[in-house]
Coordinates of C-alpha atoms in Angstrom, one line a residue:
Chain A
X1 CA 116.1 76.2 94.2
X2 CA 114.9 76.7 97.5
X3 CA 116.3 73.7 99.0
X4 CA 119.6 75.3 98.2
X5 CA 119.0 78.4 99.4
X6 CA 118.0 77.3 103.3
X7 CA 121.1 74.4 102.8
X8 CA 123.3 77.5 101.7
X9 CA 122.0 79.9 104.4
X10 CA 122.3 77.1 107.2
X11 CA 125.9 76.0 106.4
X12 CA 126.1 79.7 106.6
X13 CA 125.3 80.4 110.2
X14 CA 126.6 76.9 111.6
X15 CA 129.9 77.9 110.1
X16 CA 129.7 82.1 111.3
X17 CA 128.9 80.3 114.9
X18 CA 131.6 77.5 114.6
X19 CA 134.4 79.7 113.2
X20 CA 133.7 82.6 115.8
X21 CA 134.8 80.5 118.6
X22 CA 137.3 78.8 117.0
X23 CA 140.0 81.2 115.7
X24 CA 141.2 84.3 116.9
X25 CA 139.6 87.3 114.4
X26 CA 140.8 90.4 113.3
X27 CA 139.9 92.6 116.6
X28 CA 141.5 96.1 116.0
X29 CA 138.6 98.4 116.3
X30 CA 136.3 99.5 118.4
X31 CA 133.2 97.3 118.6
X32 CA 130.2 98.7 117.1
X33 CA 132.4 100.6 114.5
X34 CA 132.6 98.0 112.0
X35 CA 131.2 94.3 111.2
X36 CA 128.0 95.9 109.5
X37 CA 126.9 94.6 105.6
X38 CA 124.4 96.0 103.3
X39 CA 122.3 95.0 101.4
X40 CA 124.8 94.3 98.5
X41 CA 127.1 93.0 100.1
X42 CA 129.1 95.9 101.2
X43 CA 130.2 97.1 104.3
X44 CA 127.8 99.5 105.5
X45 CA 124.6 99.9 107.1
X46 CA 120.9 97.9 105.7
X47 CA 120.6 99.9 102.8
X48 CA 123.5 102.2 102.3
X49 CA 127.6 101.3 101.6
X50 CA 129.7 102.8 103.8
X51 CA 133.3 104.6 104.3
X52 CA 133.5 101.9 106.5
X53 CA 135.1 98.0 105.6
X54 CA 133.4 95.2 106.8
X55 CA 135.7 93.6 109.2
X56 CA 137.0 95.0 112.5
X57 CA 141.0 94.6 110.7
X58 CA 143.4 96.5 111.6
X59 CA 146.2 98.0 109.3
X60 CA 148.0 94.7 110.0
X61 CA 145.3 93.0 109.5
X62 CA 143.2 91.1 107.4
X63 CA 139.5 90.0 108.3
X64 CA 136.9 87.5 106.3
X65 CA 133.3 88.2 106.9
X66 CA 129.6 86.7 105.8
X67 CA 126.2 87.4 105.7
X68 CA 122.8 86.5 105.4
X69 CA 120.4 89.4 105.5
X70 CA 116.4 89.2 104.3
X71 CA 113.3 91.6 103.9
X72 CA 110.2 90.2 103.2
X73 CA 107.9 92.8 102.1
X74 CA 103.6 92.2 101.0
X75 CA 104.6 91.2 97.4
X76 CA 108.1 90.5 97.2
X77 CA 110.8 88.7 99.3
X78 CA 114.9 89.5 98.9
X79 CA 117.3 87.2 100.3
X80 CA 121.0 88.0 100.0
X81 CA 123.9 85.6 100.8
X82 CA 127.5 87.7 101.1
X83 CA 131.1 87.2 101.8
X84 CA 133.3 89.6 101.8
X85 CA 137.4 89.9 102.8
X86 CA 138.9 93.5 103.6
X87 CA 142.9 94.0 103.6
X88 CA 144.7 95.9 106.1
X89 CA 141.7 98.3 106.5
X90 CA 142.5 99.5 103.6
X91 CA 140.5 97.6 100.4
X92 CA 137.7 95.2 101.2
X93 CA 136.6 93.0 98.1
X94 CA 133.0 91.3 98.8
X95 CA 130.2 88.9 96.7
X96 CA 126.9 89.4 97.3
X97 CA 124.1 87.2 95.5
X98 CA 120.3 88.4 95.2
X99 CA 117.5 85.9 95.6
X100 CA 114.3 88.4 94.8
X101 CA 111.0 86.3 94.7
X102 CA 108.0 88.0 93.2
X103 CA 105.6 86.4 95.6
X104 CA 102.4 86.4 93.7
X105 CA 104.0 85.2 90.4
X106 CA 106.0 83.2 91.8
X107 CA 109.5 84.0 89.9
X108 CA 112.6 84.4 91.0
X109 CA 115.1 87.3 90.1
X110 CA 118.5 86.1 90.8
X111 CA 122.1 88.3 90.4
X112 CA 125.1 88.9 91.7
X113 CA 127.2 91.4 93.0
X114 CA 131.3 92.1 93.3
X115 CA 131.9 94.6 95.4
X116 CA 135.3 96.8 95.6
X117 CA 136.1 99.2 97.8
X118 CA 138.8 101.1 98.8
X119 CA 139.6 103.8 101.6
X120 CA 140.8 106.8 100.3
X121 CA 141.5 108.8 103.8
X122 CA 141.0 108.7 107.4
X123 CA 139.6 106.9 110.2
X124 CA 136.0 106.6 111.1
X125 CA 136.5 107.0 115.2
X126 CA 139.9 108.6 115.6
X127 CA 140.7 111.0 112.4
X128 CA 139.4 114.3 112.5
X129 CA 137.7 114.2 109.1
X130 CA 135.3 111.6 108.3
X131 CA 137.0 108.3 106.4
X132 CA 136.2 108.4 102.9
X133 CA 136.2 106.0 100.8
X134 CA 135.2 105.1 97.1
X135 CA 133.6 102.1 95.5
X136 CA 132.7 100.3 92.9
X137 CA 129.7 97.5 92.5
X138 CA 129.7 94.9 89.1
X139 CA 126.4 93.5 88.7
X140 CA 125.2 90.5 87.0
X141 CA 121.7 89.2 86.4
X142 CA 121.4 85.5 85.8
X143 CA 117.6 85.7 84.2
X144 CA 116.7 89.2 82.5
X145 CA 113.8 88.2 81.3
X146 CA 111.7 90.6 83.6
X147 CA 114.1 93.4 83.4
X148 CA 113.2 93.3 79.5
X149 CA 109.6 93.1 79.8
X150 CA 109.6 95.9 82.5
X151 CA 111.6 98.3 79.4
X152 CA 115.0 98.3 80.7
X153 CA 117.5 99.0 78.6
X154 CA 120.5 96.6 79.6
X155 CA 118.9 93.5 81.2
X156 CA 122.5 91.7 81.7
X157 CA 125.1 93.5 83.9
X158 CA 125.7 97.0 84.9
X159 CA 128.2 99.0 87.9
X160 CA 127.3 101.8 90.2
X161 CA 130.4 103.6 91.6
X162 CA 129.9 105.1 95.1
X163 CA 131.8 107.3 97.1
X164 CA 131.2 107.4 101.1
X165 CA 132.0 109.5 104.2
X166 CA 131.3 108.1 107.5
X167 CA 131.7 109.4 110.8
X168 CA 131.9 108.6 114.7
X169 CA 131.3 111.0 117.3
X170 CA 132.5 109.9 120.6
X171 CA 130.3 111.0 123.2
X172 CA 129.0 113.3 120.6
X173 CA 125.4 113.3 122.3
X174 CA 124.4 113.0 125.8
X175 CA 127.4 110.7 126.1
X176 CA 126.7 108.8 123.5
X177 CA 128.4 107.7 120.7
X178 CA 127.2 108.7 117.1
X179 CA 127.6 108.0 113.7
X180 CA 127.0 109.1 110.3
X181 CA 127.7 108.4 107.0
X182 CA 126.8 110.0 103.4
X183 CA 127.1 108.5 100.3
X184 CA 126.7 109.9 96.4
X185 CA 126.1 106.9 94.0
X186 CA 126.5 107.0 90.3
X187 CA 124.0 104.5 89.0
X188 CA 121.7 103.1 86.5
X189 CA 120.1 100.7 88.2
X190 CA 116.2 99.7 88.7
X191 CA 115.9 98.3 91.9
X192 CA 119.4 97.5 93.3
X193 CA 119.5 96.1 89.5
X194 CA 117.2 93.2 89.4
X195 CA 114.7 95.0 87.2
X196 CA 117.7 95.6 85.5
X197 CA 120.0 98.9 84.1
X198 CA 118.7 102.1 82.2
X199 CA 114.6 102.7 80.9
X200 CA 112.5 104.8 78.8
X201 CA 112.5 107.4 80.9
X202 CA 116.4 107.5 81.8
X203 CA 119.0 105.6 79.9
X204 CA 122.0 107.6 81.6
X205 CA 124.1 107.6 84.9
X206 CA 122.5 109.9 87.7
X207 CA 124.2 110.8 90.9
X208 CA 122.3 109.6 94.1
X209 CA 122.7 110.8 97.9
X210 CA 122.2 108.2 100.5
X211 CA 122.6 108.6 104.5
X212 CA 122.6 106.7 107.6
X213 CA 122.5 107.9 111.3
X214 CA 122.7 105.7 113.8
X215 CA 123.4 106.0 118.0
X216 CA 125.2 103.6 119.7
X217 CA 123.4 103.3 123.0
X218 CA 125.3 101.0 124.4
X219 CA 129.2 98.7 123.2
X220 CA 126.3 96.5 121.7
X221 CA 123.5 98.5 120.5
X222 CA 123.0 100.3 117.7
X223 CA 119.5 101.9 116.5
X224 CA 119.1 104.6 113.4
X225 CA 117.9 105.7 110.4
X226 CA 118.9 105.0 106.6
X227 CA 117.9 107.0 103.4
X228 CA 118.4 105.7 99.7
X229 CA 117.6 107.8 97.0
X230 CA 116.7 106.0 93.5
X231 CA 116.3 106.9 90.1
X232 CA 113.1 106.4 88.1
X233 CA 114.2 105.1 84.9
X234 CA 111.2 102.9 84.1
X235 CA 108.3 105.2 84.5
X236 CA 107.2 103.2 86.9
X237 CA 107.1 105.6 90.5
X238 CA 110.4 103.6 91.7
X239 CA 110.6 105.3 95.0
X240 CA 113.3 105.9 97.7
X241 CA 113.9 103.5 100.1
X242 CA 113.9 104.6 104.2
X243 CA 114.3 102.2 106.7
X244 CA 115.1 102.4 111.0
X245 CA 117.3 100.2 112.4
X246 CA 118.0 98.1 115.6
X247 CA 121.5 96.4 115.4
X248 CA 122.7 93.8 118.6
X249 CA 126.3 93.2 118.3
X250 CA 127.0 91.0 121.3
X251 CA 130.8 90.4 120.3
X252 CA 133.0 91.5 117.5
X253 CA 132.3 88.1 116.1
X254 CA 128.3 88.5 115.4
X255 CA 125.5 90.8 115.2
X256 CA 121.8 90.8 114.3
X257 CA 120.6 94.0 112.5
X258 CA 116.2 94.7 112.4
X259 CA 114.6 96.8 110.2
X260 CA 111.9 98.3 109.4
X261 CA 111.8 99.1 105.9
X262 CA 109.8 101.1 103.7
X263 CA 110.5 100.4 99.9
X264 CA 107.8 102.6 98.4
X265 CA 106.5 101.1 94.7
X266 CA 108.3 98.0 93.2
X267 CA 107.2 97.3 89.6
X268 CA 104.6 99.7 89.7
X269 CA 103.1 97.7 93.3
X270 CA 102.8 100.7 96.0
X271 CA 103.2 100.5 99.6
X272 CA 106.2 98.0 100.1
X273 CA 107.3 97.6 103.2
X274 CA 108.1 95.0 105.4
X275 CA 111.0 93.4 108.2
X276 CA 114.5 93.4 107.3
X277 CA 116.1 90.9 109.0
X278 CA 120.0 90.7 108.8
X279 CA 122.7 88.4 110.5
X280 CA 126.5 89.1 109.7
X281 CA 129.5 87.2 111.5
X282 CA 133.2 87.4 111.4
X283 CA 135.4 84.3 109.8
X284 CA 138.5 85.4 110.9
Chain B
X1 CA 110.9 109.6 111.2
X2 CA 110.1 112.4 113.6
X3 CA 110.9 110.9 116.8
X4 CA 114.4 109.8 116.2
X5 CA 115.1 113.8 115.3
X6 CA 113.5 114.5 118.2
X7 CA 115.6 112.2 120.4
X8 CA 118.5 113.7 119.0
X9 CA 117.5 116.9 119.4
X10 CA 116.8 116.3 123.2
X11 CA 120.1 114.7 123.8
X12 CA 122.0 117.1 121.9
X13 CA 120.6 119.7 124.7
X14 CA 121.2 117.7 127.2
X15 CA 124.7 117.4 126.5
X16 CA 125.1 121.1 126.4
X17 CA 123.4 121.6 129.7
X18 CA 125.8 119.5 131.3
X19 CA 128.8 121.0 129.7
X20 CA 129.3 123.0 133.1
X21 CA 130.8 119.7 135.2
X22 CA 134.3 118.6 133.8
X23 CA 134.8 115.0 132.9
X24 CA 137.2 115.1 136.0
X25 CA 134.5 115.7 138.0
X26 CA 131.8 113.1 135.9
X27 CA 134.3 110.7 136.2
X28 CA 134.5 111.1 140.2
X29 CA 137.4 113.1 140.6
X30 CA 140.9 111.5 141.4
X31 CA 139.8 108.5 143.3
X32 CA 138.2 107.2 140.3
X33 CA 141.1 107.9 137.6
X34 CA 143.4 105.9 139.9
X35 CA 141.0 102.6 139.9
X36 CA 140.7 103.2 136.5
X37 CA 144.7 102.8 136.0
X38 CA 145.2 100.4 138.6
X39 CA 142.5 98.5 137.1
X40 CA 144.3 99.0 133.6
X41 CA 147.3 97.6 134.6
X42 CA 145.6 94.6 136.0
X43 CA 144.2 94.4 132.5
X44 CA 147.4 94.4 131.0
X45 CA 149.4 92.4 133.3
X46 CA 146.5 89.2 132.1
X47 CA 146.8 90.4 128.4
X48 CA 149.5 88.2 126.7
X49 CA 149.6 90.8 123.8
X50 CA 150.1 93.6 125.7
X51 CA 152.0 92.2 128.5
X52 CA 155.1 91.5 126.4
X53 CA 155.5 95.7 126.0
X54 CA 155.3 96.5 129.5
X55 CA 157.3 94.2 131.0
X56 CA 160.7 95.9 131.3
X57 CA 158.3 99.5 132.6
X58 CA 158.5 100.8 135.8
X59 CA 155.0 100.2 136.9
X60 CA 154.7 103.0 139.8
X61 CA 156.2 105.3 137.4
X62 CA 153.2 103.9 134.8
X63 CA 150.7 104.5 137.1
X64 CA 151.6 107.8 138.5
X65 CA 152.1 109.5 135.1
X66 CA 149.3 107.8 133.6
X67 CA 146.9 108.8 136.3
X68 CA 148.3 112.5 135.8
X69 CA 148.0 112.4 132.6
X70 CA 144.2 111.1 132.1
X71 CA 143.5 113.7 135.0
X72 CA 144.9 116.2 132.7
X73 CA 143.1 115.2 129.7
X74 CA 139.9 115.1 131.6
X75 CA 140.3 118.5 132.8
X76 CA 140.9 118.1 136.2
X77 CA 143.0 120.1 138.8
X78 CA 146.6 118.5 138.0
X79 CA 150.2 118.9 136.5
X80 CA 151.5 116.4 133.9
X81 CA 154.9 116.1 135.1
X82 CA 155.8 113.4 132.6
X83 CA 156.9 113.4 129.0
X84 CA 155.4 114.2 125.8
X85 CA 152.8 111.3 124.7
X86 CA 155.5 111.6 121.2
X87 CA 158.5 111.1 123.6
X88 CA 157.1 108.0 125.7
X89 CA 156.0 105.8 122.8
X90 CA 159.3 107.1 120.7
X91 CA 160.4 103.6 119.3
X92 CA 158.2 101.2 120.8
X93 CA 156.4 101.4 117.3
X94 CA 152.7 100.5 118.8
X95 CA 150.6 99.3 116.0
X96 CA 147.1 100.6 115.1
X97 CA 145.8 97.3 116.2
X98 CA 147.8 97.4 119.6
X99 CA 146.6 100.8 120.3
X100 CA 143.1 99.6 119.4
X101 CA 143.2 96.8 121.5
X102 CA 144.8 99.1 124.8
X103 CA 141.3 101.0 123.7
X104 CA 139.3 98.0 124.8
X105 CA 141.6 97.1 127.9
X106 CA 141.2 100.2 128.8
X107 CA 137.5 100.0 128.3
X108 CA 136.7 97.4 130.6
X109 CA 138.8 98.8 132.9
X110 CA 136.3 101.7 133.2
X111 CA 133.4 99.1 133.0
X112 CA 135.0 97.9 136.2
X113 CA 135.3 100.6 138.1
X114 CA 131.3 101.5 137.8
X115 CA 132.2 104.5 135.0
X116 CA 129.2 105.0 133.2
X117 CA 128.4 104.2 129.7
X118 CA 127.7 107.9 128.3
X119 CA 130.7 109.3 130.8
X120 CA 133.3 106.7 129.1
X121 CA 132.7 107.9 125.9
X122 CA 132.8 111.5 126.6
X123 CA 135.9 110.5 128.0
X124 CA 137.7 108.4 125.3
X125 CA 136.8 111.4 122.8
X126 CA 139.3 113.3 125.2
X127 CA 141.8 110.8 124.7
X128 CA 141.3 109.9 121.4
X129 CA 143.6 112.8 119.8
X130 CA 146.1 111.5 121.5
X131 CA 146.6 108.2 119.4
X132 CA 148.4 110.1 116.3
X133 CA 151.5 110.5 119.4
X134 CA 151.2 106.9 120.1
X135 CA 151.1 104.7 117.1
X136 CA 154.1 104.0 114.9
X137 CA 156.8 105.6 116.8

C-alpha cells in the first residue's frame, strides 16, 4: 500500500514539473489569487474551501490542477492525493483521496472525496463584494471499520455542503495585498469523515464557520492564518482545527504551502499537532 | 495567534498614517508614470497576445492619454483629456483573461521601473474599478 502511495505521489510531481513547462496554462488571474487546494481537495486554503476555484482560468478558460499535500502529526499521519478541473471560472469539479495512518496501530483509514463547486457571484480581486460561492463534498470511506467501533452512526459515505466568501484587498494594508475568506459548512462529519458521519452525541447536520486570512507579502508569498470549526458528534473532545501558513508560489504553474497545524484531540488522543506540508501545480 | 493580529494591526496604522502622500506622489510624480507606460508599451509590443489589438493604435496618442489617465487615477495634478474608459474599449470586446493578462504586463512594467511592491498594489486597487469599462465591450 505504501509502495503505491510514493509511486502515485512521485508520478505526481514528475508530471506537475513536466507538464508546467510544457504547455501553455490557464493564466488569467492575478498570481497569488488562485492555484491554492485544501485539504479535501478543494480549492482553498490548508484547511478551509474557498470562494475561490483552483486554477488561475479565466471565463474563457478552462484549467486542470493537482495536488499532493501531508501533515504528520505525533500519532497520526494524512496524506491526500487531488485533481481537480475548474470551467470557465465558474464550476470547478475535484477528487481528493485520504490516506490517514494511525501510527501506533498501524491502520490505515482510506476515503475519497468529489468535490463540486460552483461560483455564485463576483470576483475575488476586482468585484466589489466578496465572490461567493457554494459547494458540495460526497464522501466515501473504503474501510469503516473504525468509524464503527468509534460509535458513528454512518460509517460508509456522507456530504457536507459549504458556502464561501472570499476576498482580496489590494493594497488593503500598508501596501499590501490581503485576503480573506469565510465559510459556513453544513456537516456530519468526524474528522473530515474518516472516523466516519453522525455519533451518540449528534446524529444531525450542524452549521460550521471556518476562516482564513492571509497577506500576500510579496507576487509570491503568502503567510496567514486558518480556523476550522468541528462538531463533536462522538463524545470524544473532537476539537477545532487552527493552523498558520507560509505559501511560495514561484510561478502560476507551482507553489509550496507550510503549515503549522494544531488539530487538537483525534480519537480521544490530545495535543495533535504537527507540519503540514502541501505542493499543488497547474496541468494546463 | 497574537502576533499575526498584531502585525495587522501595525500595518493597518501604518497605512493610515501615510494616507497624507497621494499615490501620484508615492509613485514619483509624472516622471515615473511615463516609464511606467513607456515601459508598458514595450511590454506589449513583445506580447504576441496583446500585440495583435494594438497594432492598428496610434501609439503617441496611447501613451499620452494613458499617462494622463493613470496620473488621474493616482490623484495627481492633471486633466484627462481623453475619452471615457467605456468609449475607448467600445467594441474591441477585451476578454477577462486579456484584461488579466494587460494586469500582469502592466505589472512588470512597474517592476521595471523600480515601483515598489506595497506602492504597486495601492496603485492597481486605483485602477482596478476601472476594468467593469474595459472588458466585454
Amino acid at each position: 500500500m505504501r509502495k503505491r502511495t510514493e509511486y502515485l505521489l512521485t508520478t505526481t510531481a514528475l508530471l506537475l514539473l513536466g507538464t508546467s513547462s510544457l504547455c501553455h496554462a490557464a493564466s488569467g488571474k492575478l498570481i497569488g489569487t488562485a492555484g491554492l487546494s485544501q485539504i479535501e481537495g478543494s480549492g482553498g486554503g490548508g484547511l478551509v474551501p474557498w470562494a475561490t476555484l483552483t486554477g488561475y482560468d479565466s471565463q474563457e478558460q478552462i484549467s486542470v490542477n493537482a495536488q499532493y499535500s501531508q501533515a504528520n502529526l505525533d500519532n497520526y499521519k494524512l496524506d491526500v492525493l487531488g485533481v481537480s478541473a475548474s470551467f470557465y471560472d465558474k464550476i470547478e469539479i475535484s477528487i481528493a483521496q485520504h490516506e490517514f495512518e494511525l501510527k501506533d496501530a498501524g491502520v490505515d483509514i482510506k476515503q475519497h472525496i468529489v468535490g463540486i463547486k460552483y461560483k455564485l457571484y463576483g470576483d475575488a480581486v476586482y468585484s466589489k463584494w466578496p465572490q461567493f460561492s457554494l459547494g458540495v463534498q460526497f464522501k466515501d470511506i473504503d474501510n469503516g471499520e473504525i468509524a464503527r467501533a468509534v460509535g458513528a452512526i454512518d460509517s460508509d459515505k456522507g456530504t457536507d455542503i459549504y458556502l464561501a466568501a472570499t476576498k482580496v484587498h489590494l493594497g488593503a494594508i500598508a501596501g499590501y495585498n490581503a485576503v480573506w475568506n469565510l465559510t459556513a459548512r453544513a456537516t456530519k462529519a468526524n474528522e473530515l469523515g474518516l472516523l466516519g458521519f453522525g455519533g451518540i452525541e449528534n446524529g444531525s447536520y450542524q452549521l460550521m464557520l471556518e476562516a482564513s486570512a492571509g497577506l500576500l507579502l510579496s507576487r509570491h508569498l503568502v503567510i496567514g492564518a486558518e480556523y476550522r470549526q468541528k462538531p463533536d458528534n462522538l463524545g470524544l473532545g473532537e476539537d477545532d482545527w487552527k493552523d498558520l501558513f507560509i505559501s511560495y508560489i514561484p510561478s502560476k504553474d507551482i507553489s509550496f504551502t507550510i503549515a503549522w497545524a494544531d488539530l487538537g484531540a483525534i480519537a480521544g488522543v490530545k495535543g495533535q499537532q504537527g507540519l503540514y506540508f502541501s505542493l499543488s501545480g497547474q496541468l494546463r | 495567534m497574537k502576533s499575526p493580529i498584531m502585525l495587522l494591526t501595525l500595518g493597518m496604522l501604518w497605512g493610515c498614517a501615510n494616507h497624507s502622500t497621494s499615490i501620484y506622489q508615492q509613485l514619483g510624480g509624472e516622471k515615473a508614470i511615463e516609464q511606467i507606460v513607456e515601459n508598458f508599451i514595450h511590454e506589449i509590443q513583445f506580447d504576441e497576445y496583446m500585440f495583435s489589438q494594438f497594432k492598428d493604435s496610434n501609439i503617441n496618442r496611447f501613451r499620452e492619454k494613458m499617462a494622463e489617465h493613470l496620473c488621474m487615477l493616482a490623484d495627481g495634478p492633471c486633466q484627462y483629456t481623453g475619452d471615457d474608459m467605456q468609449t475607448v474599449h467600445e467594441g474591441m470586446n477585451i476578454t477577462e483573461n486579456q484584461f488579466n493578462h494587460s494586469v500582469d504586463l502592466f505589472i512588470k512594467a512597474m517592476d521595471k521601473a523600480n515601483i515598489p511592491h506595497s506602492i504597486q498594489n495601492k496603485f492597481l486597487a486605483k485602477i482596478a474599478p476601472s476594468r467593469k469599462d474595459i472588458i466585454y465591450r
